[in-house]
Coordinates of C-alpha atoms and ligand atoms in Angstrom, one line a residue:
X1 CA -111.8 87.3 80.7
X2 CA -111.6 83.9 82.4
X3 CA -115.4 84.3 82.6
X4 CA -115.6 84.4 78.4
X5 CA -112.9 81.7 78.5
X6 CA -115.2 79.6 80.6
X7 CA -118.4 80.3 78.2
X8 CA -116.6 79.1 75.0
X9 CA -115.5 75.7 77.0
X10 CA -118.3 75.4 78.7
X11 CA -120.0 74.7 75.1
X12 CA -118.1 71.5 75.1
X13 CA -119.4 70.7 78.1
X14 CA -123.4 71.1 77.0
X15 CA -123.7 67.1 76.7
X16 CA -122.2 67.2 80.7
X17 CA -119.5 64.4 80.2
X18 CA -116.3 65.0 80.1
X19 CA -114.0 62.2 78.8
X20 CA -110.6 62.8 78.7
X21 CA -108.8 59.5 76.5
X22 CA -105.4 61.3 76.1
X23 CA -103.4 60.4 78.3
X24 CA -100.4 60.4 76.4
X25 CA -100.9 64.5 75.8
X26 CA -100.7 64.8 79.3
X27 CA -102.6 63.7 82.5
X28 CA -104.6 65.8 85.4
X29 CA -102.4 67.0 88.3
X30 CA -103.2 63.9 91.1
X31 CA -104.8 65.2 94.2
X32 CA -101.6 63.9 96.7
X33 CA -99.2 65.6 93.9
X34 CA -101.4 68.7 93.8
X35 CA -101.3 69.1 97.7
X36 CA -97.7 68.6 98.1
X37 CA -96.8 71.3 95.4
X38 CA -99.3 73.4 97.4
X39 CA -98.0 73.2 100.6
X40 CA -94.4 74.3 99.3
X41 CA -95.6 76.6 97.2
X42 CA -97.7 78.1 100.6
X43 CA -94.8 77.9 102.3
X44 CA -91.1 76.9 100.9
X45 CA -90.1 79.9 99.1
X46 CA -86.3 79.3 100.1
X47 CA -83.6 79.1 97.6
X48 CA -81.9 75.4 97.5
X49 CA -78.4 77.8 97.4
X50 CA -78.8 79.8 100.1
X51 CA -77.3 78.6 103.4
X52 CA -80.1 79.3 106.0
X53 CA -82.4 77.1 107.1
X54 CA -85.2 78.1 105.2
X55 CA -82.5 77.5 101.8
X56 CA -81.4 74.0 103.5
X57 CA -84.8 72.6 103.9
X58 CA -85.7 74.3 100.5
X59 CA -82.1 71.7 99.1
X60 CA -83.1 68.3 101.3
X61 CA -87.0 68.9 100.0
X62 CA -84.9 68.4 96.0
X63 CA -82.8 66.1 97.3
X64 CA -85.7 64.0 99.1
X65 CA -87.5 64.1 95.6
X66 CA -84.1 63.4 93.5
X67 CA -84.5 60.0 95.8
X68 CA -88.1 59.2 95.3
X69 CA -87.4 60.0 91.4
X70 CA -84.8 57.8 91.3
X71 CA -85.5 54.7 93.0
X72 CA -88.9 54.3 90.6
X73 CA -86.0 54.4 87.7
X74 CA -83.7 51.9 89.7
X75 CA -81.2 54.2 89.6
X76 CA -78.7 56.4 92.0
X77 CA -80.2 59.7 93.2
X78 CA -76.9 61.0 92.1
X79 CA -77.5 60.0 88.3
X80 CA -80.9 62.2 87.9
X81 CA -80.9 65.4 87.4
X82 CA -83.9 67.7 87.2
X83 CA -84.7 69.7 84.0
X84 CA -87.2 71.6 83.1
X85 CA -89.0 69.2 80.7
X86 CA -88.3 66.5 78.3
X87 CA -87.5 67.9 75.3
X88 CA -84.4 69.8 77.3
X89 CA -83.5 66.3 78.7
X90 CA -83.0 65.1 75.1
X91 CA -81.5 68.2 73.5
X92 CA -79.3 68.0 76.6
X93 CA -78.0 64.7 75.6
X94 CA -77.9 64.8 71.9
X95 CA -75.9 68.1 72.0
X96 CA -73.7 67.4 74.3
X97 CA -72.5 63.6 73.4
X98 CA -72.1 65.4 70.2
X99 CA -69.8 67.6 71.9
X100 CA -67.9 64.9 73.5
X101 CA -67.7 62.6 70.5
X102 CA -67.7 64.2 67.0
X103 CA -65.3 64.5 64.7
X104 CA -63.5 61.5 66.4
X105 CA -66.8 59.3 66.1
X106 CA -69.5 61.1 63.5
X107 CA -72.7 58.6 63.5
X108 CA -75.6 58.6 65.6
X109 CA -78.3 55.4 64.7
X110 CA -81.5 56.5 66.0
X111 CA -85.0 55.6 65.1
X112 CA -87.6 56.9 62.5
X113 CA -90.4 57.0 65.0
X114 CA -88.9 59.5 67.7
X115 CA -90.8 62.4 69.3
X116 CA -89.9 65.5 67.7
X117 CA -87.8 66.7 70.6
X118 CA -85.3 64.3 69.3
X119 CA -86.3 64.2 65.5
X120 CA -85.5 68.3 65.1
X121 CA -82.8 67.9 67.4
X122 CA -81.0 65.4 65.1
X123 CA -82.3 66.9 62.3
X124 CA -80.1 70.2 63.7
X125 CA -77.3 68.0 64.4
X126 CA -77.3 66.6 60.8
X127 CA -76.8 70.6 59.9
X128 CA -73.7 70.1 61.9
X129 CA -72.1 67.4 60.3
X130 CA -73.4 64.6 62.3
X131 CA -74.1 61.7 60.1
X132 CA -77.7 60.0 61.4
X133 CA -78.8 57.2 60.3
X134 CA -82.6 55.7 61.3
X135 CA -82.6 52.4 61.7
X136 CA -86.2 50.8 60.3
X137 CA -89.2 49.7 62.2
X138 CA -91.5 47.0 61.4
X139 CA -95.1 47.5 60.6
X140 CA -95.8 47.3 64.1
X141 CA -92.8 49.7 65.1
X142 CA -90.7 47.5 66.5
X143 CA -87.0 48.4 65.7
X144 CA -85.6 45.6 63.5
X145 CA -82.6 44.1 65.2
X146 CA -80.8 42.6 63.0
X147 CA -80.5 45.9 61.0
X148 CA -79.7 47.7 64.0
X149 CA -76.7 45.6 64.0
X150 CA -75.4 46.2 60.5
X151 CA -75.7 49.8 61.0
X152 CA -74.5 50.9 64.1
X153 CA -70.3 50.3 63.2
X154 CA -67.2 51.8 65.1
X155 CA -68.2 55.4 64.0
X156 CA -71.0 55.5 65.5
X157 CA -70.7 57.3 69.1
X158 CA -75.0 57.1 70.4
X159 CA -77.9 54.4 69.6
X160 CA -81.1 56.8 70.4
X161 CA -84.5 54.9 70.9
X162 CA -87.2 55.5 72.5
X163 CA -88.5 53.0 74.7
X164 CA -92.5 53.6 74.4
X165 CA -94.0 55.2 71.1
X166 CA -96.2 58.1 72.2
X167 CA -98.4 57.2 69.4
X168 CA -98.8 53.3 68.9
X169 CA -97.7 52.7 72.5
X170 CA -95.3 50.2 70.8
X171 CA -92.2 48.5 73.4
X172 CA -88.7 48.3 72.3
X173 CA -86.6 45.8 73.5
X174 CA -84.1 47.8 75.0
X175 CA -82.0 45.1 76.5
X176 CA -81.1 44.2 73.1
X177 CA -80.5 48.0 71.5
X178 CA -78.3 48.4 74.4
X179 CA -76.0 45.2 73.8
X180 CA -75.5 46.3 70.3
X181 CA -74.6 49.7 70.7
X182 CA -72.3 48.5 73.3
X183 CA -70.5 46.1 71.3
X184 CA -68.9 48.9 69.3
X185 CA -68.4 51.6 72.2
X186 CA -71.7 53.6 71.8
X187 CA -73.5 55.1 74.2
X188 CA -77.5 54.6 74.1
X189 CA -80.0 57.2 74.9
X190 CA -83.2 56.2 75.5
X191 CA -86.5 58.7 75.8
X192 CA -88.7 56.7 78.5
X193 CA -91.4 59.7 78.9
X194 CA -94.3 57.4 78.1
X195 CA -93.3 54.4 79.8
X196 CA -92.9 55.9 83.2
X197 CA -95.6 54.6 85.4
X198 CA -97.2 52.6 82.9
X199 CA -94.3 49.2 82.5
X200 CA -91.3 48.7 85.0
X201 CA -88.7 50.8 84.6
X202 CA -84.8 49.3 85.2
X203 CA -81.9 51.3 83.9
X204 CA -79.9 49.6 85.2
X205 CA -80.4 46.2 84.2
X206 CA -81.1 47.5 80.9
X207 CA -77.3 49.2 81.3
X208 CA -78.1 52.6 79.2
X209 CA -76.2 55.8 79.3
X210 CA -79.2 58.4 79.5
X211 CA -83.0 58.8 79.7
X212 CA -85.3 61.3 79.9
X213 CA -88.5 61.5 82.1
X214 CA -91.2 63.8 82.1
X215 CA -94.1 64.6 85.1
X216 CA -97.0 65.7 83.2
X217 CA -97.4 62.3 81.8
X218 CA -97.4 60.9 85.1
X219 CA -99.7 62.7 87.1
X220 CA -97.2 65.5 88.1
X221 CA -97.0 68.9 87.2
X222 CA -95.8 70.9 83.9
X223 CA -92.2 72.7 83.5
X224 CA -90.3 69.5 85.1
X225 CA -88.7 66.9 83.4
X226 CA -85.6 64.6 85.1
X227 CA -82.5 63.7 83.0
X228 CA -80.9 60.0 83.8
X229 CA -76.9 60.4 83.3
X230 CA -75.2 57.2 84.2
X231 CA -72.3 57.5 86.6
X232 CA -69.4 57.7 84.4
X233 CA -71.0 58.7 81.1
X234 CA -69.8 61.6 79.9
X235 CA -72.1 64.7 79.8
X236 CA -71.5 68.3 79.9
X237 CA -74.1 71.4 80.2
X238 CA -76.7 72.2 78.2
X239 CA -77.2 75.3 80.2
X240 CA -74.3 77.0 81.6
X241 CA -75.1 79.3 84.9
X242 CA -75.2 78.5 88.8
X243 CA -73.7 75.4 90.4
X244 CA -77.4 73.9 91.0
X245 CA -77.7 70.3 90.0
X246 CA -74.3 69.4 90.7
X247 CA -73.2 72.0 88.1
X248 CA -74.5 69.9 85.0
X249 CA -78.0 72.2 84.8
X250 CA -77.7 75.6 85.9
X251 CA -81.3 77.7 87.2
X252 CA -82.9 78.2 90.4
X253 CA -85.0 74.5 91.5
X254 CA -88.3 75.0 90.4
X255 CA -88.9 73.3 93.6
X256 CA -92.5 72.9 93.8
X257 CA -92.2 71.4 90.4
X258 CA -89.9 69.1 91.7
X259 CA -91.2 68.2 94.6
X260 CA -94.7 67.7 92.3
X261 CA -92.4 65.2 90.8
X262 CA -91.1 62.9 93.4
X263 CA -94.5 62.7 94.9
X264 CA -95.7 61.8 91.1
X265 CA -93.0 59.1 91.5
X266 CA -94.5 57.8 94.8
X267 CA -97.6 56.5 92.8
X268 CA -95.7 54.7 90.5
X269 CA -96.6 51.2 92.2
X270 CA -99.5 51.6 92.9
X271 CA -100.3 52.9 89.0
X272 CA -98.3 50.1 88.1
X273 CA -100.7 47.6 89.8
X274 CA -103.7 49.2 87.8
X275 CA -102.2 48.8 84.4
X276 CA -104.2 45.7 84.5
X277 CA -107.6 47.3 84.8
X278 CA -106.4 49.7 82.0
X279 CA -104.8 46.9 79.7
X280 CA -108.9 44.7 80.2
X281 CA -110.6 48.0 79.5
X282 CA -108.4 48.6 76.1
X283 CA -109.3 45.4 75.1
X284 CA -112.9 45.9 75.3
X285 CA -112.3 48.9 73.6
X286 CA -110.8 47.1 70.8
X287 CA -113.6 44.7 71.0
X288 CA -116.4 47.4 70.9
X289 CA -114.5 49.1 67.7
X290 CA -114.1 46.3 65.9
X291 CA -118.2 45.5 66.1
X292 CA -119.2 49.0 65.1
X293 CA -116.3 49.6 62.3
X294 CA -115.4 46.0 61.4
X295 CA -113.1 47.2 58.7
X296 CA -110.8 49.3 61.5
X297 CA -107.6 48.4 61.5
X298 CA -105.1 48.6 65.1
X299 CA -102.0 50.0 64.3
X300 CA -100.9 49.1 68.2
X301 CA -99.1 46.0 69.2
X302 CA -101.4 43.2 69.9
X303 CA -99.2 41.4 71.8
X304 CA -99.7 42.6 75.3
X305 CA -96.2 42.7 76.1
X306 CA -95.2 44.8 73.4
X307 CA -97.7 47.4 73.9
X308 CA -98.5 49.9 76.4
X309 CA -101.4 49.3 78.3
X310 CA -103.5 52.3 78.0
X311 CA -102.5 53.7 74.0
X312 CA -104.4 52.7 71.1
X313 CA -103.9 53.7 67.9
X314 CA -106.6 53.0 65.0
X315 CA -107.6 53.9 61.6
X316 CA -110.9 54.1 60.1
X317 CA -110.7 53.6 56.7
X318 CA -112.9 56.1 55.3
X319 CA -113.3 58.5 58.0
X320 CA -111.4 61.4 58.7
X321 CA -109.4 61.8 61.7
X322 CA -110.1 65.5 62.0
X323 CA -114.0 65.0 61.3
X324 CA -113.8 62.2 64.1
X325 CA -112.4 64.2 66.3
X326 CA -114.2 67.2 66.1
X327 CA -117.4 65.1 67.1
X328 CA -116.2 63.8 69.9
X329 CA -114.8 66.9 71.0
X330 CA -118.7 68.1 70.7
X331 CA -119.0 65.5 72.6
X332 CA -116.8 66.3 75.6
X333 CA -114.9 63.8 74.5
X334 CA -110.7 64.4 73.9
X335 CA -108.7 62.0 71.7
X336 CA -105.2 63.3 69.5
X337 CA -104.7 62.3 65.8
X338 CA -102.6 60.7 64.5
X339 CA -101.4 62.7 62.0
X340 CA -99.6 66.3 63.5
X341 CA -102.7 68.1 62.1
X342 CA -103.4 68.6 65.7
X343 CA -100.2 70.7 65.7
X344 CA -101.0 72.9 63.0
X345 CA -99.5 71.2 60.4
X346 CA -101.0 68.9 57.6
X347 CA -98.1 66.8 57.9
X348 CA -99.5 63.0 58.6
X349 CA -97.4 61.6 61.2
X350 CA -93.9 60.0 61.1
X351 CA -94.4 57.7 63.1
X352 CA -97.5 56.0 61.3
X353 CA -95.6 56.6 58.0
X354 CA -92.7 55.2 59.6
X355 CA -95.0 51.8 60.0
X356 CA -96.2 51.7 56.6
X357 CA -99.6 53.8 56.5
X358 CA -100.3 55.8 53.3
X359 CA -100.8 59.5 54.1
X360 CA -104.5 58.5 54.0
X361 CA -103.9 56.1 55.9
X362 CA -102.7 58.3 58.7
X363 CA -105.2 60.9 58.4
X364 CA -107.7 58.5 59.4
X365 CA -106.2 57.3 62.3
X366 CA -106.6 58.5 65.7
X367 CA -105.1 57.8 69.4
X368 CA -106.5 56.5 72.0
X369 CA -104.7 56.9 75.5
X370 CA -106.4 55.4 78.7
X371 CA -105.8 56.9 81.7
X372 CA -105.8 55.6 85.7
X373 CA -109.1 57.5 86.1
X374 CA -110.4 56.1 83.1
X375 CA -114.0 53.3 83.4
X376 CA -115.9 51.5 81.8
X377 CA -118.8 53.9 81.0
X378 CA -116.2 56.5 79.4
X379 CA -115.3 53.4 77.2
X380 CA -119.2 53.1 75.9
X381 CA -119.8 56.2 75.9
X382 CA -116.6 57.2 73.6
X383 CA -117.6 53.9 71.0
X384 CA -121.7 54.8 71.2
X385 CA -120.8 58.7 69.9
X386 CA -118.4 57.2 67.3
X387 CA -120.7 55.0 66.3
X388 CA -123.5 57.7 66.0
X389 CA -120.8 59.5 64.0
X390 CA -120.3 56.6 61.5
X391 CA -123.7 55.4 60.9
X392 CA -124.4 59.5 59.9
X393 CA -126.6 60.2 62.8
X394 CA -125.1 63.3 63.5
X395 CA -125.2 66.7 62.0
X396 CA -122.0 66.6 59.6
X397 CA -119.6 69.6 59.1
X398 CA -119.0 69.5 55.7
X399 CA -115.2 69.1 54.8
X400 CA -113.2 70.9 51.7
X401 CA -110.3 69.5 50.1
X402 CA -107.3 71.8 50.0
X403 CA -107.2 71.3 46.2
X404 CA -111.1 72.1 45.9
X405 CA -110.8 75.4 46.9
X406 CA -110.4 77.8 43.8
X407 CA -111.1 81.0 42.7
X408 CA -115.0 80.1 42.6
X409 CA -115.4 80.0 46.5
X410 CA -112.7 82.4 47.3
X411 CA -114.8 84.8 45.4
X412 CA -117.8 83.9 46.4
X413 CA -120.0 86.5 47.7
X414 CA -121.9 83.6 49.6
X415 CA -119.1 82.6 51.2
X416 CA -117.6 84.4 54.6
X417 CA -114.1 83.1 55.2
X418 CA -113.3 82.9 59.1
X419 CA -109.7 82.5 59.7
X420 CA -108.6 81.1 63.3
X421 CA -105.1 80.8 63.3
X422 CA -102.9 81.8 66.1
X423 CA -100.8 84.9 66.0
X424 CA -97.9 83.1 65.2
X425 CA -99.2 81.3 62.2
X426 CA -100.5 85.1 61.3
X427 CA -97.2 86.2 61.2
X428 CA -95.1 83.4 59.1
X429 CA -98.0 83.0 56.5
X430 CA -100.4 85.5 54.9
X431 CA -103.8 84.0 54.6
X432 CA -106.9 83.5 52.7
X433 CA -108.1 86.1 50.7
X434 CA -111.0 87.7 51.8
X435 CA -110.8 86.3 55.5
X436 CA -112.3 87.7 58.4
X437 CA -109.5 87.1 61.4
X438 CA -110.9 86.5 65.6
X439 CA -108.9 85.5 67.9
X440 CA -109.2 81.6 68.3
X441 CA -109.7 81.3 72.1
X442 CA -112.6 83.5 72.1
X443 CA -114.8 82.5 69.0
X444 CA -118.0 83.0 71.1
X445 CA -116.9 87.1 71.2
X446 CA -117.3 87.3 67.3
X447 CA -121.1 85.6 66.7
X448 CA -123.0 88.7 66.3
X449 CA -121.0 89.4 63.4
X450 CA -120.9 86.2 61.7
X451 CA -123.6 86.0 58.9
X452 CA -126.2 83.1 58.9
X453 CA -127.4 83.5 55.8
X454 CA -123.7 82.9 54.2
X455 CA -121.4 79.5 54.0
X456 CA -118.9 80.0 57.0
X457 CA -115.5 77.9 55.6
X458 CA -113.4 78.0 58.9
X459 CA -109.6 77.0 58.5
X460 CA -106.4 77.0 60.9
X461 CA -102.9 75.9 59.9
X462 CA -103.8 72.3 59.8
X463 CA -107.5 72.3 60.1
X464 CA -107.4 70.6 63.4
X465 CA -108.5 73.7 65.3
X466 CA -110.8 74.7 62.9
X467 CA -112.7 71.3 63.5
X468 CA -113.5 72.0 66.7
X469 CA -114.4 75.6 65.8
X470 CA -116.7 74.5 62.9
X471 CA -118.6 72.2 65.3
X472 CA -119.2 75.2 68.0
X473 CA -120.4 77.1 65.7
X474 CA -122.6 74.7 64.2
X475 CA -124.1 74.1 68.2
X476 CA -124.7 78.2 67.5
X477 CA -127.2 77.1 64.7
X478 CA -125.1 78.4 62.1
X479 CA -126.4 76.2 59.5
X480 CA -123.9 75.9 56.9
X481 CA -120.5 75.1 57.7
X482 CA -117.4 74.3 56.0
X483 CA -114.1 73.1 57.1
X484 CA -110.9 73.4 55.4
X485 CA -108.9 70.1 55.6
X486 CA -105.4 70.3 56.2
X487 CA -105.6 73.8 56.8
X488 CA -103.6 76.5 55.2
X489 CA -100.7 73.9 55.3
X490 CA -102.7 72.0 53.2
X491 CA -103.9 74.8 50.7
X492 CA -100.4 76.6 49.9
X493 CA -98.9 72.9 49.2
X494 CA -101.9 71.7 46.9
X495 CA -102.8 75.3 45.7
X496 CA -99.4 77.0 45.5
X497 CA -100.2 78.9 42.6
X498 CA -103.7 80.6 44.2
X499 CA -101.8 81.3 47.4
X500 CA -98.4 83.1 45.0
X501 CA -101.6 85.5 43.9
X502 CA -104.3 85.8 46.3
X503 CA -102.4 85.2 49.7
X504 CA -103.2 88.6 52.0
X505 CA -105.5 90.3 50.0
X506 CA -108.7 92.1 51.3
X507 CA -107.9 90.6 54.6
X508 CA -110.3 92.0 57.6
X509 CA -109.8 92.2 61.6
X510 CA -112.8 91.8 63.1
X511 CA -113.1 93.3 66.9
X512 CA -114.6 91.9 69.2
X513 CA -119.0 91.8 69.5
X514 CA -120.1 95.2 71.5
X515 CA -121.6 93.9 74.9
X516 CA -125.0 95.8 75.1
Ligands
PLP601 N1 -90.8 62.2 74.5 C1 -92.0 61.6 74.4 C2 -92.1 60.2 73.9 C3 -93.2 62.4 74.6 O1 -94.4 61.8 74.4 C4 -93.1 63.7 75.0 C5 -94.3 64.6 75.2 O2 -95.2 64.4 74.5 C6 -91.8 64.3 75.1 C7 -90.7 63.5 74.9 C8 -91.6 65.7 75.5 O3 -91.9 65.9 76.9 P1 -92.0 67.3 77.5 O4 -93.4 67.8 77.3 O5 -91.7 67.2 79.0 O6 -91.0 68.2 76.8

């Protein structure tokens, strides 16, 4: 199995270069945070809660991490508390100030260009009763202050912004959100996953109530995330259980996690030292771009300060993001969209809508996101393979618009329909008529079967998988290739009434290819 898994990845890897530019999706486990989780994981199998001394070194190894966690946040060790991930951190918070406050106080002022682990969770909350109200951004996506002011009032119990954007790497000045939330008595969450490692990071000085920290993004493992309450805030459990965590998050320590963690926050410094290097090497980036697409257009913060240093969002009018992306990927090369099409959804982004891009707009915009690890030569190499790709000297997947596909092609004996969804799209959405289904992890296991003398139109729920699929096969020598854009997503908005008829029908499971 891993074997096959291996085969179909090492495709990607044909042009021997890999170049990982997405940072902000997650970074590679560092080497000192790898060997620490090792070592406990080899080793420090006590429970935190039991008394013995394998328990109590198990407990000082958290609490030594808890430290190292919170001095990088200039905080108390007794204000962070570990979580599994971010998105609990957040949910944490919103729920429970919700808890605390509503009906007394009923509004929350938050931002239009939050990660969806606060979006869905207010959207929940607005189910509830909880009136929330998004302050605007500029076309840069910087919070406008001044209607910050007129909206947050004395009902309003939490100001919620973010203070990085995971997409435009755009800086809020939280000082300032934080002196008018507290001039009517609201608390101020603020999601910091993106900064961390990347800008200084004070809460203190900045004198918020909460913020939430993830590892992954900082060169520490998966499955932890940390949770900054400030002493006296009020906060009560998300999840109700044992007395770990000072009885405010209840589950056995993932200790290795956590101890990934704190040694993740021991690098902080010296990461915060090379932001320099990244900060020069996005600039030539932007340099290189502009020369070979002079009409792109940087949706990022120019202005140093306001910026991250490593994220770079940018459109290209003209050029699909999915297309784009697709190449690269051939390429070895990993950049996110923009738009959520990555996530299965032809939805273009909020957060690029949220700073004034048309839908088009946003599906021609991808992110950039440098990493510590990141050179010079990944730089070239990334703008010499998008150039290639804009000056057409690459073989082309060919792209169908949702709304172009009608009866004609769905019927068409010379077309063979490949459906790579996941399971779970399977399940909430009958599909193409006529489509043959694989499983999407293992599309080498299905070529025998896959005609060559036919159009293969490959789609996924947002036709970002589906891509990358098109392009492997097309590195097979299937010849002719067709992607759907947007994905089913896509087709059942634009073509509601074809998929009301058609959706399900005549719908084959292909098994895998018979190893001879
Ligand atoms: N907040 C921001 C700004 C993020 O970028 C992410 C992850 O992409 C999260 C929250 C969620 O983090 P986690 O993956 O730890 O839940």
């Amino acid at each position: 199995m891993e074997l096959q898994y291996f085969a179909f990845l090492q495709h990607f890897m044909r042009f021997n270069r890999q170049v990982y530019l997405d940072h902000n999706a997650t970074t590679p486990v560092s080497d000192r945070v790898r060997k620490k989780m090792e070592r406990v994981l080899k080793s420090q199998y006590g429970n935190p809660s039991s008394f013995y001394g394998l328990g109590r070194e198990s407990a000082r190894l958290v609490e030594q991490a808890r430290e190292q966690v919170a001095k990088v946040l200039h905080a108390d060790p007794a204000e962070v508390i570990f979580t599994s991930c971010a998105s609990e951190s957040n949910n944490a918070v919103l729920k429970s100030v919700t808890a605390h406050y509503y009906p007394r106080r009923k509004k929350i002022v938050s931002t239009p260009i939050e990660h969806p682990s606060v979006m869905n969770t207010l959207a929940y909350l607005e189910t509830q009763g909880v009136i929330i109200d998004y302050c605007p951004v500029d076309d840069k996506g910087r919070v406008r202050l001044a209607e910050l002011e007129k909206r947050v009032d004395d009902d309003t119990f939490l100001v919620c912004c973010m203070l990085a954007n995971n997409e435009t790497g755009v800086i809020q000045d939280l000082k300032a959100v934080a002196r008018i939330a507290r001039q009517r008595g609201a608390l101020v969450l603020t999601d910091c996953v993106q900064a961390l490692g990347k800008i200084p990071i004070d809460l203190h000085a900045w004198d918020v109530d909460y913020a939430s920290f993830s590892a992954h993004k900082l060169y520490g493992p998966k499955g932890v995330g940390a949770l900054y309450v400030k002493q006296g805030s009020p906060f009560t459990p998300y999840l109700h259980g044992g007395h770990q965590e000072s009885g405010l998050r209840a589950g056995t320590e993932s200790i290795h996690n956590i101890v990934g963690f704190g040694a993740a926050c021991q690098q902080v410094d010296k990461l915060l030292t090379h932001a320099g290097q990244t900060r020069a090497l996005k600039r030539q980036l932007i340099q290189r771009l502009k020369e070979i697409k002079p009409d792109c257009v940087i949706n990022s913060p120019e202005t140093e300060s306001e910026c991250l240093p490593n994220t770079l969002s940018v459109t290209f009018p003209g050029v699909e993001n999915a297309g784009l992306m697709g190449m690269l990927d051939y390429r070895g090369i990993a950049v996110s969209a923009g738009s959520a099409c990555s996530t299965g959804e032809d939805t273009p982004s909020h957060v690029l809508k949220a700073i004034g891009l048309s839908d088009q707009a946003a599906r021609e915009t991808i992110r950039i996101s440098l990493g510590a690890d990141t050179s010079a030569r990944d730089i070239r190499y990334m703008a010499q393979v998008a150039q290639d790709y804009f000056e057409g000297r690459v073989s082309f997947v060919n792209m169908l618009a949702p709304a172009q596909l009608n009866e004609n092609i769905l019927f068409d004996e010379k077309t063979y329909i490949l459906d790579v969804r996941p399971p779970d799209d399977r399940k909430r959405f009958k599909g193409l008529p006529n489509a043959h289904e694989v499983n999407p992890l293992r599309v080498e296991n299905y070529l025998k079967q896959l005609p060559r003398d036919k159009e293969i139109l490959v789609y996924c729920p947002g036709g970002g998988l589906s891509i990358m699929i098109s392009y492997y096969l097309k590195s097979k020598g299937f010849k002719r290739v067709m992607n759907l854009r947007g994905g089913l997503d896509g087709w059942r908005k634009r073509r509601s009434d074809l998929y009301e008829k058609y959706a399900g029908q005549n719908v084959t499971v292909l098994e895998p290819d018979k190893i001879n």
